[in-house]
PDB file of C-alpha atoms in Angstrom:
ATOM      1  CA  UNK A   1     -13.563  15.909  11.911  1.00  0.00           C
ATOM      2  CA  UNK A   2     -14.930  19.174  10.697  1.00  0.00           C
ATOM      3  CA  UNK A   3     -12.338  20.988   8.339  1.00  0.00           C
ATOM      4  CA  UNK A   4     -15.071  23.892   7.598  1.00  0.00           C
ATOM      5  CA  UNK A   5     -12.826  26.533   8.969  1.00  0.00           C
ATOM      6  CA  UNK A   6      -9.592  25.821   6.945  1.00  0.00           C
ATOM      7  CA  UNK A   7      -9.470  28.937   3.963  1.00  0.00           C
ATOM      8  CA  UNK A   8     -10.822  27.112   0.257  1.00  0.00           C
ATOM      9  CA  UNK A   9      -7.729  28.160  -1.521  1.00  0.00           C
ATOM     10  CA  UNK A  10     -10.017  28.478  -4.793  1.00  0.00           C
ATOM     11  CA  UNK A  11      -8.373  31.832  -5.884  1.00  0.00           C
ATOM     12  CA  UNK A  12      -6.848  31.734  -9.195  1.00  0.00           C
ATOM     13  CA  UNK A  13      -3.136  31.614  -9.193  1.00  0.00           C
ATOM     14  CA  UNK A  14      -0.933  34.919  -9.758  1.00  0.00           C
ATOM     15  CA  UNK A  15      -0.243  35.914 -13.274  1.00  0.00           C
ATOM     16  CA  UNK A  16       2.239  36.674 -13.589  1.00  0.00           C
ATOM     17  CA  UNK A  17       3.165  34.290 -10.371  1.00  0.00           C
ATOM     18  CA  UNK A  18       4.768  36.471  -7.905  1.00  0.00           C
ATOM     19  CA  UNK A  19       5.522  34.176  -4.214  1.00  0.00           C
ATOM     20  CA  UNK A  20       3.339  34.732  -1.678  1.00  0.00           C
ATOM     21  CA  UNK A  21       0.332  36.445  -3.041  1.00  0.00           C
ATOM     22  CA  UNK A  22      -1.565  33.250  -2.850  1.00  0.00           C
ATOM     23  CA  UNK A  23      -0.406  32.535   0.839  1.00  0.00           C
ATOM     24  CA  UNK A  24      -1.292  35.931   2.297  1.00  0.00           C
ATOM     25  CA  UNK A  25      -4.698  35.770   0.326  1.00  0.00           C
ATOM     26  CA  UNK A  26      -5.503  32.620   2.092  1.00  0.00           C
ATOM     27  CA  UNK A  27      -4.981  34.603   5.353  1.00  0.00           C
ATOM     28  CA  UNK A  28      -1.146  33.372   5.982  1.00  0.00           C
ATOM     29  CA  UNK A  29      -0.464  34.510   9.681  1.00  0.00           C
ATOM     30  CA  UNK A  30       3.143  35.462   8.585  1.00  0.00           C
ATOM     31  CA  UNK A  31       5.356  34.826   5.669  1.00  0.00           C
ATOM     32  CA  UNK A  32       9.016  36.077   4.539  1.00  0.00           C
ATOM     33  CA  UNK A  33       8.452  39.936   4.602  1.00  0.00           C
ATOM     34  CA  UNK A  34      10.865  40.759   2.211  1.00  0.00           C
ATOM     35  CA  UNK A  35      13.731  39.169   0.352  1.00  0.00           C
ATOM     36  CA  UNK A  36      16.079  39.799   2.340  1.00  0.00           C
ATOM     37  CA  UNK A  37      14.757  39.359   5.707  1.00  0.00           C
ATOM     38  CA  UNK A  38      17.131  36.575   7.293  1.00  0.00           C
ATOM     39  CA  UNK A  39      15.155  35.533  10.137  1.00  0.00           C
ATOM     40  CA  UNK A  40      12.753  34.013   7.280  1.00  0.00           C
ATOM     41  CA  UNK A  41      15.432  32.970   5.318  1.00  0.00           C
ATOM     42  CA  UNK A  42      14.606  29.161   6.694  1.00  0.00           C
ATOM     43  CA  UNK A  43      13.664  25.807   5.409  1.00  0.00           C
ATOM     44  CA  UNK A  44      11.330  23.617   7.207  1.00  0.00           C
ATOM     45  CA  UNK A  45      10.812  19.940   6.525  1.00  0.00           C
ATOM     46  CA  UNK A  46      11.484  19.930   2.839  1.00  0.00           C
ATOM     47  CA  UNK A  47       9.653  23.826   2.458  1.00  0.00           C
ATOM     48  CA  UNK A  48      12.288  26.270   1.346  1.00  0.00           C
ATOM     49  CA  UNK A  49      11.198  29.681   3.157  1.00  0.00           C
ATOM     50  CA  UNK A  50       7.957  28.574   3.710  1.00  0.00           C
ATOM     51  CA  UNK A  51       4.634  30.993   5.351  1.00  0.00           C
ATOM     52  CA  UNK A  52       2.650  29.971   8.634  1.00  0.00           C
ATOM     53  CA  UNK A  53      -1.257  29.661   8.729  1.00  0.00           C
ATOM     54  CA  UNK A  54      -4.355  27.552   8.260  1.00  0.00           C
ATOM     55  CA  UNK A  55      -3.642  25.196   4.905  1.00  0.00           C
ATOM     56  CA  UNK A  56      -5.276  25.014   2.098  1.00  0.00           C
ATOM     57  CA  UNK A  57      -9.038  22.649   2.780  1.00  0.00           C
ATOM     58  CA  UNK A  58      -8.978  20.458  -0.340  1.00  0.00           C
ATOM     59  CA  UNK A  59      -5.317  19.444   1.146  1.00  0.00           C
ATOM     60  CA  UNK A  60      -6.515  18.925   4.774  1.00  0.00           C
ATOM     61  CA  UNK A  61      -9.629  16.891   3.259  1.00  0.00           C
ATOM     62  CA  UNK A  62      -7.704  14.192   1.491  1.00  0.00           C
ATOM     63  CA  UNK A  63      -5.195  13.441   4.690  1.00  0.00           C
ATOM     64  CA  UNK A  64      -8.382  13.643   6.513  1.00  0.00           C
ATOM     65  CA  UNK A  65     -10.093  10.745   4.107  1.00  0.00           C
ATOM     66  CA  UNK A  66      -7.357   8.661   3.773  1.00  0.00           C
ATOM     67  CA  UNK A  67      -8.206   4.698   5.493  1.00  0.00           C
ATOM     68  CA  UNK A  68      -7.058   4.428   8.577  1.00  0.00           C
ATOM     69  CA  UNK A  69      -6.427   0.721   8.002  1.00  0.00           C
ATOM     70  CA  UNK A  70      -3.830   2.740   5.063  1.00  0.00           C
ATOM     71  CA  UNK A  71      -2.363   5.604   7.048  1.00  0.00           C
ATOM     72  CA  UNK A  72      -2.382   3.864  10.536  1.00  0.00           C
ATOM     73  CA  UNK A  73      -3.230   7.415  12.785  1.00  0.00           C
ATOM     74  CA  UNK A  74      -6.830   7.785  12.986  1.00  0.00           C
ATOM     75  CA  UNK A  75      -9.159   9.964  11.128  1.00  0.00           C
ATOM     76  CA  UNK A  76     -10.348  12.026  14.180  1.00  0.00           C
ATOM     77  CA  UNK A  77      -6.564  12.610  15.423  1.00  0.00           C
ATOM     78  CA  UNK A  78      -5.258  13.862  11.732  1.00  0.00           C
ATOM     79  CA  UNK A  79      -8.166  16.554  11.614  1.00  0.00           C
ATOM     80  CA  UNK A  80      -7.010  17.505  15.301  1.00  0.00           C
ATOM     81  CA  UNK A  81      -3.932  18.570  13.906  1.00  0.00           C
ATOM     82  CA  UNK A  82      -5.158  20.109  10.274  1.00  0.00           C
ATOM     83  CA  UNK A  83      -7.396  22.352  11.631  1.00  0.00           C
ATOM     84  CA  UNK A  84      -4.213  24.008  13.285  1.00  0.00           C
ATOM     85  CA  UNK A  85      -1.698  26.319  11.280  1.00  0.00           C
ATOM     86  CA  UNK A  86       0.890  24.484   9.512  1.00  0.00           C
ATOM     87  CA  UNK A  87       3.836  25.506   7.333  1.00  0.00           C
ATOM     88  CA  UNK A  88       3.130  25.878   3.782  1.00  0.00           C
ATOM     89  CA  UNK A  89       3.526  26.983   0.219  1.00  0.00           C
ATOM     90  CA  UNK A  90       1.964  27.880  -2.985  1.00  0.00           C
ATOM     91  CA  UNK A  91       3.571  27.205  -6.114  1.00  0.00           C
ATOM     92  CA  UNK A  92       3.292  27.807  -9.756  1.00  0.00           C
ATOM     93  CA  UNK A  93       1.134  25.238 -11.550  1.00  0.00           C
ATOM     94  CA  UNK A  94      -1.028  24.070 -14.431  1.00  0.00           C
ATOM     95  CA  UNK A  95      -4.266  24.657 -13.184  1.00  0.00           C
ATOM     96  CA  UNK A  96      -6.315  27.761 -12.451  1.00  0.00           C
ATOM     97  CA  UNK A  97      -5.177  27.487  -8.730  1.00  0.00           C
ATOM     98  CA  UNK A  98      -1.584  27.348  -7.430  1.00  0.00           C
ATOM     99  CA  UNK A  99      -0.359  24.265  -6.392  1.00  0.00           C
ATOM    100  CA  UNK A 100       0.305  23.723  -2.674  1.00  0.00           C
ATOM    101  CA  UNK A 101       2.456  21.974  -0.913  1.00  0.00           C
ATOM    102  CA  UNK A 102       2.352  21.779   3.231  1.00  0.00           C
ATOM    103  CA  UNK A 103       4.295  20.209   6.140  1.00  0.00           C
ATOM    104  CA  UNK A 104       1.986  18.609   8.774  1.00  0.00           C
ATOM    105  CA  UNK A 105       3.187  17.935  12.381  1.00  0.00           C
ATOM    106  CA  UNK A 106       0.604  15.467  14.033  1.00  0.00           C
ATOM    107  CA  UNK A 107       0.853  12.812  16.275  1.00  0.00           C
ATOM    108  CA  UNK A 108       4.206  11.705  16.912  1.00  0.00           C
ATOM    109  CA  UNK A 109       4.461  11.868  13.176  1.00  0.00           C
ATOM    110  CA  UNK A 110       4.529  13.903  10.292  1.00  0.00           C
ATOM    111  CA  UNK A 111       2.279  14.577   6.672  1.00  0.00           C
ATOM    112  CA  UNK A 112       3.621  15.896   3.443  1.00  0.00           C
ATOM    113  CA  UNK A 113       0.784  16.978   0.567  1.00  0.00           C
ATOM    114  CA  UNK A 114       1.312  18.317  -2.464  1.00  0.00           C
ATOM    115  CA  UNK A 115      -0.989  18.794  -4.829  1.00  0.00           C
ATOM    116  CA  UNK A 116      -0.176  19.118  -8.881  1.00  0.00           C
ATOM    117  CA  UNK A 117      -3.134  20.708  -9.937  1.00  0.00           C
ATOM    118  CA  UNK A 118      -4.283  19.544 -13.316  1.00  0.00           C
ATOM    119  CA  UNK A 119      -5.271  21.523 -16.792  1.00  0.00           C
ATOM    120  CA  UNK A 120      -9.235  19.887 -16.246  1.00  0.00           C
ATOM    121  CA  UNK A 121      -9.814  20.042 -12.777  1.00  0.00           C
ATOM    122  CA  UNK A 122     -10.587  16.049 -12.841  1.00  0.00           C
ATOM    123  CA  UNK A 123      -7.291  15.448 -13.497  1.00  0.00           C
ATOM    124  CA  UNK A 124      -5.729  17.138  -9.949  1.00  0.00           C
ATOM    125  CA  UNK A 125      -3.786  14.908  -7.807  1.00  0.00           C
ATOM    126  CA  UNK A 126      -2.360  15.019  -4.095  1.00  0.00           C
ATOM    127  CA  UNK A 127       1.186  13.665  -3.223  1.00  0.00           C
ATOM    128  CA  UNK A 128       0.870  11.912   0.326  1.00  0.00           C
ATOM    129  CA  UNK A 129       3.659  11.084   2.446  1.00  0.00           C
ATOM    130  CA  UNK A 130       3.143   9.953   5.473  1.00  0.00           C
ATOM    131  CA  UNK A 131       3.242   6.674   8.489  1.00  0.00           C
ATOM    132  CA  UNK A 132       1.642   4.555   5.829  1.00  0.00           C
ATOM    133  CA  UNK A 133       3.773   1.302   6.733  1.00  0.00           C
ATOM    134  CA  UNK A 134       3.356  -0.207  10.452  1.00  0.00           C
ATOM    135  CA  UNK A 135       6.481  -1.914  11.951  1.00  0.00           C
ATOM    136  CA  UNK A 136       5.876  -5.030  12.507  1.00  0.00           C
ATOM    137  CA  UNK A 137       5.918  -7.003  15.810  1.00  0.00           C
ATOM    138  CA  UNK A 138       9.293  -8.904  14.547  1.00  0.00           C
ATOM    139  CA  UNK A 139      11.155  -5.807  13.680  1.00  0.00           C
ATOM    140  CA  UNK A 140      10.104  -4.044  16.945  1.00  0.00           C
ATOM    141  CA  UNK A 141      11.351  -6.963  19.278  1.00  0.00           C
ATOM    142  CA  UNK A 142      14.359  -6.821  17.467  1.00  0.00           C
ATOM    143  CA  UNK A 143      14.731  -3.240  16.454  1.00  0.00           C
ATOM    144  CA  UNK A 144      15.617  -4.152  13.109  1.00  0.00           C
ATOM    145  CA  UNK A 145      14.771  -0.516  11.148  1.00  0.00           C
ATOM    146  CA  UNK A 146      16.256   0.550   8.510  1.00  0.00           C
ATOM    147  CA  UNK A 147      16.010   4.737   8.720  1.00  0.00           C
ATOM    148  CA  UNK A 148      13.885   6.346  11.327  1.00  0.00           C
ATOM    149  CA  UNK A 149      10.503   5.572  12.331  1.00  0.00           C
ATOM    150  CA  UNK A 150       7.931   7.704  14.140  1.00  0.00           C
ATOM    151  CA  UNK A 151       5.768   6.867  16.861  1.00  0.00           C
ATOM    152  CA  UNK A 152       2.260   7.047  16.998  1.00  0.00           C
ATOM    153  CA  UNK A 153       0.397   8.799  19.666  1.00  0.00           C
ATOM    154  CA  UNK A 154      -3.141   6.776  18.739  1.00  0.00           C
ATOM    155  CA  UNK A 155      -4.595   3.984  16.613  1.00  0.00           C
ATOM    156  CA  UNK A 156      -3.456   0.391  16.575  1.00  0.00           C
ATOM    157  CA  UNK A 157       0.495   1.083  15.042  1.00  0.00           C
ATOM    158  CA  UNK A 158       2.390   2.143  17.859  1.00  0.00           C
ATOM    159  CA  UNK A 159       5.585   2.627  15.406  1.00  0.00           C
ATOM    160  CA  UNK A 160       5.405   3.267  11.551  1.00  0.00           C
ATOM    161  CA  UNK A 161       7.763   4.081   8.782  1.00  0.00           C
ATOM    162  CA  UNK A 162       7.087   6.755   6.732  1.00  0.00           C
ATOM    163  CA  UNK A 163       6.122   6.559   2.955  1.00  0.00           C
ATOM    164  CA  UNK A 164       3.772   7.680  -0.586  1.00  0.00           C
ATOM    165  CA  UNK A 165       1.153   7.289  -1.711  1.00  0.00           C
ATOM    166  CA  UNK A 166      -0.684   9.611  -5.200  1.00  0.00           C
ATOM    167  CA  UNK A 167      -4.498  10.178  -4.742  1.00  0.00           C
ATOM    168  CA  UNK A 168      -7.164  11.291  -7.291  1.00  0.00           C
ATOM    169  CA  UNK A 169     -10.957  12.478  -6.061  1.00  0.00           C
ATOM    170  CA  UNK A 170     -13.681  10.632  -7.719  1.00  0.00           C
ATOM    171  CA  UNK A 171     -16.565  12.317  -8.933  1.00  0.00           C
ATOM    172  CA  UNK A 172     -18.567  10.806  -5.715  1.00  0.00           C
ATOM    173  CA  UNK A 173     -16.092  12.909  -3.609  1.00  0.00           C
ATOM    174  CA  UNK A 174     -13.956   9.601  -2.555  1.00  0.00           C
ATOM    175  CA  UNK A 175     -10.403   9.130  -2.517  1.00  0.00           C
ATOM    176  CA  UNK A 176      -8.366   6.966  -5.494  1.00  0.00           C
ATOM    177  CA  UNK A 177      -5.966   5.658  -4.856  1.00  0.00           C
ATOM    178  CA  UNK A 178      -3.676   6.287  -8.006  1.00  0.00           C
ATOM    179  CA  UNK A 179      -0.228   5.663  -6.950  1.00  0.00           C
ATOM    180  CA  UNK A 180       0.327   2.472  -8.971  1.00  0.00           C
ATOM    181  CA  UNK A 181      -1.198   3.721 -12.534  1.00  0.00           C
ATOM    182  CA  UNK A 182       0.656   7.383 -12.105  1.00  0.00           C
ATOM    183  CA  UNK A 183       4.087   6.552 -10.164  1.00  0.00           C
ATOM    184  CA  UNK A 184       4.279   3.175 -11.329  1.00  0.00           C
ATOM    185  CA  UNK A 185       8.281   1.758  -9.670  1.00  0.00           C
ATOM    186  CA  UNK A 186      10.363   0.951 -12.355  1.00  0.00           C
ATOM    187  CA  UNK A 187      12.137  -2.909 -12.676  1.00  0.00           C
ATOM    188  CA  UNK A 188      15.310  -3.736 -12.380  1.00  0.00           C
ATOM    189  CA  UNK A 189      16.553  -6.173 -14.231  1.00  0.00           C
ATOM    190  CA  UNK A 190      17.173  -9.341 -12.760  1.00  0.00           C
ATOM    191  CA  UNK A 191      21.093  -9.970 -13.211  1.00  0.00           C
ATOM    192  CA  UNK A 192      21.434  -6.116 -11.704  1.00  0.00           C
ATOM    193  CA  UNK A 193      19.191  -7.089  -8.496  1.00  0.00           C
ATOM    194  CA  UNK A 194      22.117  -8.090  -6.596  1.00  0.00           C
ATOM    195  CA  UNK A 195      23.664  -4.448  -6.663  1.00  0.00           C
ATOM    196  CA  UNK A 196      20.820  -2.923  -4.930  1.00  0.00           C
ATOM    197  CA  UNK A 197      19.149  -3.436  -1.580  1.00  0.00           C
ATOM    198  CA  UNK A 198      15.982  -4.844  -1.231  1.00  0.00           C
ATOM    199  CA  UNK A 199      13.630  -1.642  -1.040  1.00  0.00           C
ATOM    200  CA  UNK A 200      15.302  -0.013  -4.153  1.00  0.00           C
ATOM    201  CA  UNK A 201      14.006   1.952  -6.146  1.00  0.00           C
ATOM    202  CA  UNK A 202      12.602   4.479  -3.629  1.00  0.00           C
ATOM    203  CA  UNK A 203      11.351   7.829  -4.736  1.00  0.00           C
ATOM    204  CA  UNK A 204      13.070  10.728  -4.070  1.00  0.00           C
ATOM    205  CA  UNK A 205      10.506  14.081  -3.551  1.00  0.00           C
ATOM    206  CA  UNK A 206      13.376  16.723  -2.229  1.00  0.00           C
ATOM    207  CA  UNK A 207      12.755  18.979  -4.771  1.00  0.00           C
ATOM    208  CA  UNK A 208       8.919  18.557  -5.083  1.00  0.00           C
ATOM    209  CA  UNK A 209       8.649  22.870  -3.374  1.00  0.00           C
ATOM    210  CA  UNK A 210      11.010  23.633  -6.006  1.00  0.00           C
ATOM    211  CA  UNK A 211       9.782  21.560  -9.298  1.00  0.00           C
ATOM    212  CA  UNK A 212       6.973  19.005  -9.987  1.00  0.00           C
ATOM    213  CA  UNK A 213       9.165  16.501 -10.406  1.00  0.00           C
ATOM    214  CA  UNK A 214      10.214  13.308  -8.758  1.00  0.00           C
ATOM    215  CA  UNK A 215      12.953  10.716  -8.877  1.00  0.00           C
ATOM    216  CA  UNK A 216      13.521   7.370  -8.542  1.00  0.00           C
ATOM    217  CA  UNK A 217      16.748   6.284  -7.077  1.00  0.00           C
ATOM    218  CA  UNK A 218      18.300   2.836  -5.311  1.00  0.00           C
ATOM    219  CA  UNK A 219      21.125   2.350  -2.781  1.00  0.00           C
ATOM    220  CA  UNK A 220      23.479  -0.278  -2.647  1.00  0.00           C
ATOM    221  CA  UNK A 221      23.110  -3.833  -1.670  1.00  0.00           C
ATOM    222  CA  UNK A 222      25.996  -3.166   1.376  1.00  0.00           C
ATOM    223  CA  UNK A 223      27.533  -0.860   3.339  1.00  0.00           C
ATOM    224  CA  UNK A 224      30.114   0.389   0.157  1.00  0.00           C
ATOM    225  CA  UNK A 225      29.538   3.073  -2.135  1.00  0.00           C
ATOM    226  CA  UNK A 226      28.457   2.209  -5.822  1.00  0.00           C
ATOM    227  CA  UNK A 227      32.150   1.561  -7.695  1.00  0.00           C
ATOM    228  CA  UNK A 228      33.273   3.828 -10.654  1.00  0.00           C
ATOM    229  CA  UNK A 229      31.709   1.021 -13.008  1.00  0.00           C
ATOM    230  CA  UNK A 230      28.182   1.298 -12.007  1.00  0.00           C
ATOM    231  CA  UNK A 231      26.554   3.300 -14.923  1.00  0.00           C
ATOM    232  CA  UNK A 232      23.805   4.771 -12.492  1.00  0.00           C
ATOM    233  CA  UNK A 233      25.947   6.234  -9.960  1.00  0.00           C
ATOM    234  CA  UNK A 234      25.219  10.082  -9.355  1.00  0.00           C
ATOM    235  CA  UNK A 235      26.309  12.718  -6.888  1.00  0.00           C
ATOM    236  CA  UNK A 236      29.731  12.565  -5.555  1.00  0.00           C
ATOM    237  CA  UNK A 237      32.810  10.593  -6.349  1.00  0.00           C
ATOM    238  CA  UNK A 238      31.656   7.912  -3.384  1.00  0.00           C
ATOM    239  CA  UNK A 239      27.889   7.585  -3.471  1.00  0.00           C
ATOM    240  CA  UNK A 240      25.171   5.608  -2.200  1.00  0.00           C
ATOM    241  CA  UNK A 241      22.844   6.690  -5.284  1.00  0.00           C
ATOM    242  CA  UNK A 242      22.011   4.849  -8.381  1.00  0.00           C
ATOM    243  CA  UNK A 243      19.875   6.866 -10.586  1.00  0.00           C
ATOM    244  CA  UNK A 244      16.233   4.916 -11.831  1.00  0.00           C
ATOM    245  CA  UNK A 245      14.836   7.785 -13.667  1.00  0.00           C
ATOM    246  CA  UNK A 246      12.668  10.883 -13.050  1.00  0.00           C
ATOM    247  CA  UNK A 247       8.966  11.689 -13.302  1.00  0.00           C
ATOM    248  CA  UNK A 248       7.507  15.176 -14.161  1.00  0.00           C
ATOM    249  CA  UNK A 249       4.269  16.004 -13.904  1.00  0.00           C
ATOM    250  CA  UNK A 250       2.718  18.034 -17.198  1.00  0.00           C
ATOM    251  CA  UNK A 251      -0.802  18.676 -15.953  1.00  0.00           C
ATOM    252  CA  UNK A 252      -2.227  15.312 -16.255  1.00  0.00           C
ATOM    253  CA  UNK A 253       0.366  12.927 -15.075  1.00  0.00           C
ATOM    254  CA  UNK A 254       3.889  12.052 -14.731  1.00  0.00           C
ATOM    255  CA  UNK A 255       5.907  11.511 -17.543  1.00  0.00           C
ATOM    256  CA  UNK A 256       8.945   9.519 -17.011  1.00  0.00           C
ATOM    257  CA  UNK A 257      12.261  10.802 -18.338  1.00  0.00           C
ATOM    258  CA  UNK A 258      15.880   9.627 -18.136  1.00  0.00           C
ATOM    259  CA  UNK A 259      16.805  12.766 -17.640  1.00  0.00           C
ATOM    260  CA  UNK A 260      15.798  16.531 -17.163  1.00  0.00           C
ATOM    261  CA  UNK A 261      16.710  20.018 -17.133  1.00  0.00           C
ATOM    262  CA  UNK A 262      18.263  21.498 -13.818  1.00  0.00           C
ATOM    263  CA  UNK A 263      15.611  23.731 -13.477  1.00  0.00           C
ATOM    264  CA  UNK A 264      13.384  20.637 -13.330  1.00  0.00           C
ATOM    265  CA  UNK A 265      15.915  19.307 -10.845  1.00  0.00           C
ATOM    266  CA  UNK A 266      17.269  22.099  -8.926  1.00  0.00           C
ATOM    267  CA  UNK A 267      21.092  21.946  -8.106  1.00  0.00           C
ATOM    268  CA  UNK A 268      20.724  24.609  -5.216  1.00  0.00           C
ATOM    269  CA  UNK A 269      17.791  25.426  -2.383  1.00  0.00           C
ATOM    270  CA  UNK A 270      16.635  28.357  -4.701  1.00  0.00           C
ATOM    271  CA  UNK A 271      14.142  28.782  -7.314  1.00  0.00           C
ATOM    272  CA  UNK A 272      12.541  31.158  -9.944  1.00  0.00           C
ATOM    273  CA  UNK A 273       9.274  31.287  -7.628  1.00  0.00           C
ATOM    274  CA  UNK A 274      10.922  31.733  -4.279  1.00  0.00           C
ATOM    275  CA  UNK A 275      14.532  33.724  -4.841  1.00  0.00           C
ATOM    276  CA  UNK A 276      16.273  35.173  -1.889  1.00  0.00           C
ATOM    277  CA  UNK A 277      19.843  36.420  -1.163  1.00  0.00           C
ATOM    278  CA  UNK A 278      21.541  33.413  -0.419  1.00  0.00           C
ATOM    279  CA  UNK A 279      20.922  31.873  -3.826  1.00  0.00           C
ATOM    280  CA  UNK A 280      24.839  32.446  -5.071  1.00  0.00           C
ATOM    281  CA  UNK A 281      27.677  30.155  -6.830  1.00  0.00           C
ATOM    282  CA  UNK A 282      29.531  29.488  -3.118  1.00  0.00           C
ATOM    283  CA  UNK A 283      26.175  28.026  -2.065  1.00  0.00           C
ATOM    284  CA  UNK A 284      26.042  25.744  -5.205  1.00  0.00           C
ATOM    285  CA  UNK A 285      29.396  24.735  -5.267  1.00  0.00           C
ATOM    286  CA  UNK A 286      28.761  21.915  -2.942  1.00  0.00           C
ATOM    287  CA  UNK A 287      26.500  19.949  -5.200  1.00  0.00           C
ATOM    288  CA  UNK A 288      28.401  17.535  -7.509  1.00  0.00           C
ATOM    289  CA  UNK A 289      27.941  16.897 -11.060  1.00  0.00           C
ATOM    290  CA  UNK A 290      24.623  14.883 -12.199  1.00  0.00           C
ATOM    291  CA  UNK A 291      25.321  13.030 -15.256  1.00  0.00           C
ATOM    292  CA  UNK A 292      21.537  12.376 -15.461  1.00  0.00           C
ATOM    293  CA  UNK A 293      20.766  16.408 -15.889  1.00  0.00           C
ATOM    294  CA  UNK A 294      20.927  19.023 -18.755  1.00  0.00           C
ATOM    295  CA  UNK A 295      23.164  21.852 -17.189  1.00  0.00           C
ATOM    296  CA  UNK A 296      20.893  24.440 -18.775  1.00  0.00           C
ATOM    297  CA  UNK A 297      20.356  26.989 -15.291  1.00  0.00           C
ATOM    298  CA  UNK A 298      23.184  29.547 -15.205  1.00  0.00           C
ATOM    299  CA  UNK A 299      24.742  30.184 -12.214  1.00  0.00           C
ATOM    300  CA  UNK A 300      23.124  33.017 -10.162  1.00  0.00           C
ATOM    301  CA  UNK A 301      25.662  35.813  -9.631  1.00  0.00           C
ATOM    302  CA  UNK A 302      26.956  36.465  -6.224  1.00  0.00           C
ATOM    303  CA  UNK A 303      24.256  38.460  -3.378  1.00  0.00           C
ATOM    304  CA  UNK A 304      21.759  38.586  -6.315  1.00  0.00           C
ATOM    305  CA  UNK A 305      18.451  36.593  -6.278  1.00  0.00           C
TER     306      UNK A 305
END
């Protein structure tokens, strides 16, 4: 389960941050050569134009640590597939390092990690998502899922759904769980319950290689859209979204917020840290209006970054 040959990633962030400095440091095998090369213009699994290499160690090391009675791959099997080149990022953070955030495929399944690096070093935490829920023998003779579910190539779970989980490292080097203290899942009140499905709220991380910033959001309790009435309703005039807040990380934690700024909740696949030519208004036009955001981005002009 060595990890010894994955690059540190212990250079100190670009300042001013310019995209893919920290990547090519690390010894990125290729990333997006220039800004308008289209052949790079891709997104993969949540990374919007994203390089190719050997990730970041600290990253590997906490998928690597992670239970196995928690994760349900085993700890042998996961390294297998870190110590290979993945897809990843660096991004603009609070810390002295960039933030990272990489796409894992391993196993039958799949890892997200992100890590928000914080303003004392002690105060860094990694963003987990992977087959942490096992399928149980009920729902397999049945094959009652709800969403997709990934099958496991080793260890005990032979199917798992995917989900979160927020982890700290102790000053003994072990992992902490902190996903309850730092993403604790709001309530809902109890006459509302009936609106929503059972596994609402669920956190919503599409934007997390865009902004540090997550959101909670529930779908209905059936098969119809939210009505015009429900007050938490977002995103399109028929929608299966119900807005439950958002949570922003400021260098320690998460704060949570009602609502943010678009550029802490991007409207379109672009960003400030990772522009290309395809950022324009046709692109964004097919987003719908977010009552839960502060319009505050402008509109990027036509074939301009």
């Amino acid at each position: 389960m060595d990890l010894s040959m994955l690059p540190k990633g212990s250079l100190p962030a670009p300042d001013p941050w310019r995209p893919y400095v920290a990547e090519l440091q690390l010894g990125a095998e290729r990333c997006p050569g220039v800004q308008h090369d289209r052949e790079a213009d891709v997104g993969f699994a949540g990374l919007h134009r994203p390089c190719f290499g050997l990730m970041p160690r600290a990253l590997a090391e906490v998928v690597r640590d992670i239970p196995v009675a928690e994760i349900h791959l085993p700890a042998d099997v996961r390294a297998k597939y870190l110590r290979q080149p993945q897809h990843y990022l660096a991004l603009p953070g609070f810390g002295r390092k960039p933030d990272f955030m990489v796409h894992v495929e391993a196993g039958g399944t799949s890892f997200v990690i992100r890590s928000f690096e914080g303003k004392v070093p002690a105060d860094t935490a990694y963003f987990v998502e992977g087959p942490y829920i096992c399928m149980d023998e009920k729902a397999r003779n049945r094959l009652e899922f709800d969403g997709g579910y990934d099958e496991l190539e080793a260890g005990n779970c032979p199917l798992a759904f995917l989900d979160h989980r927020l982890y700290r490292r102790r000053e003994d080097g072990t992992l902490q769980d902190v996903t309850g203290v730092l993403l604790p899942k709001p309530a809902i009140p109890r006459e509302e319950r009936h609106k929503f499905d059972a596994g609402s709220p669920r956190l919503d991380s599409s934007r997390l290689s865009r902004a540090p910033t997550l959101r909670w959001r529930a779908s209905p309790s059936g098969d119809e859209p939210f009505p015009a009435s429900e007050p938490r309703r977002y995103e399109g005039v028929e929608t299966f979204r119900a807005h439950f807040g958002f949570l922003v990380w400021n260098g320690k934690d998460f704060e949570s917020r009602g609502r943010v700024s678009d550029s802490l909740w991007p409207r379109y696949k672009c960003s400030v840290s990772r522009a290309d030519f395809n950022c324009d208004g046709a692109l964004t036009r097919r987003y719908q209006y977010d009552p839960f955001l502060d319009y505050d981005t402008e509109w990027p002009a036509k074939g301009t970054p």
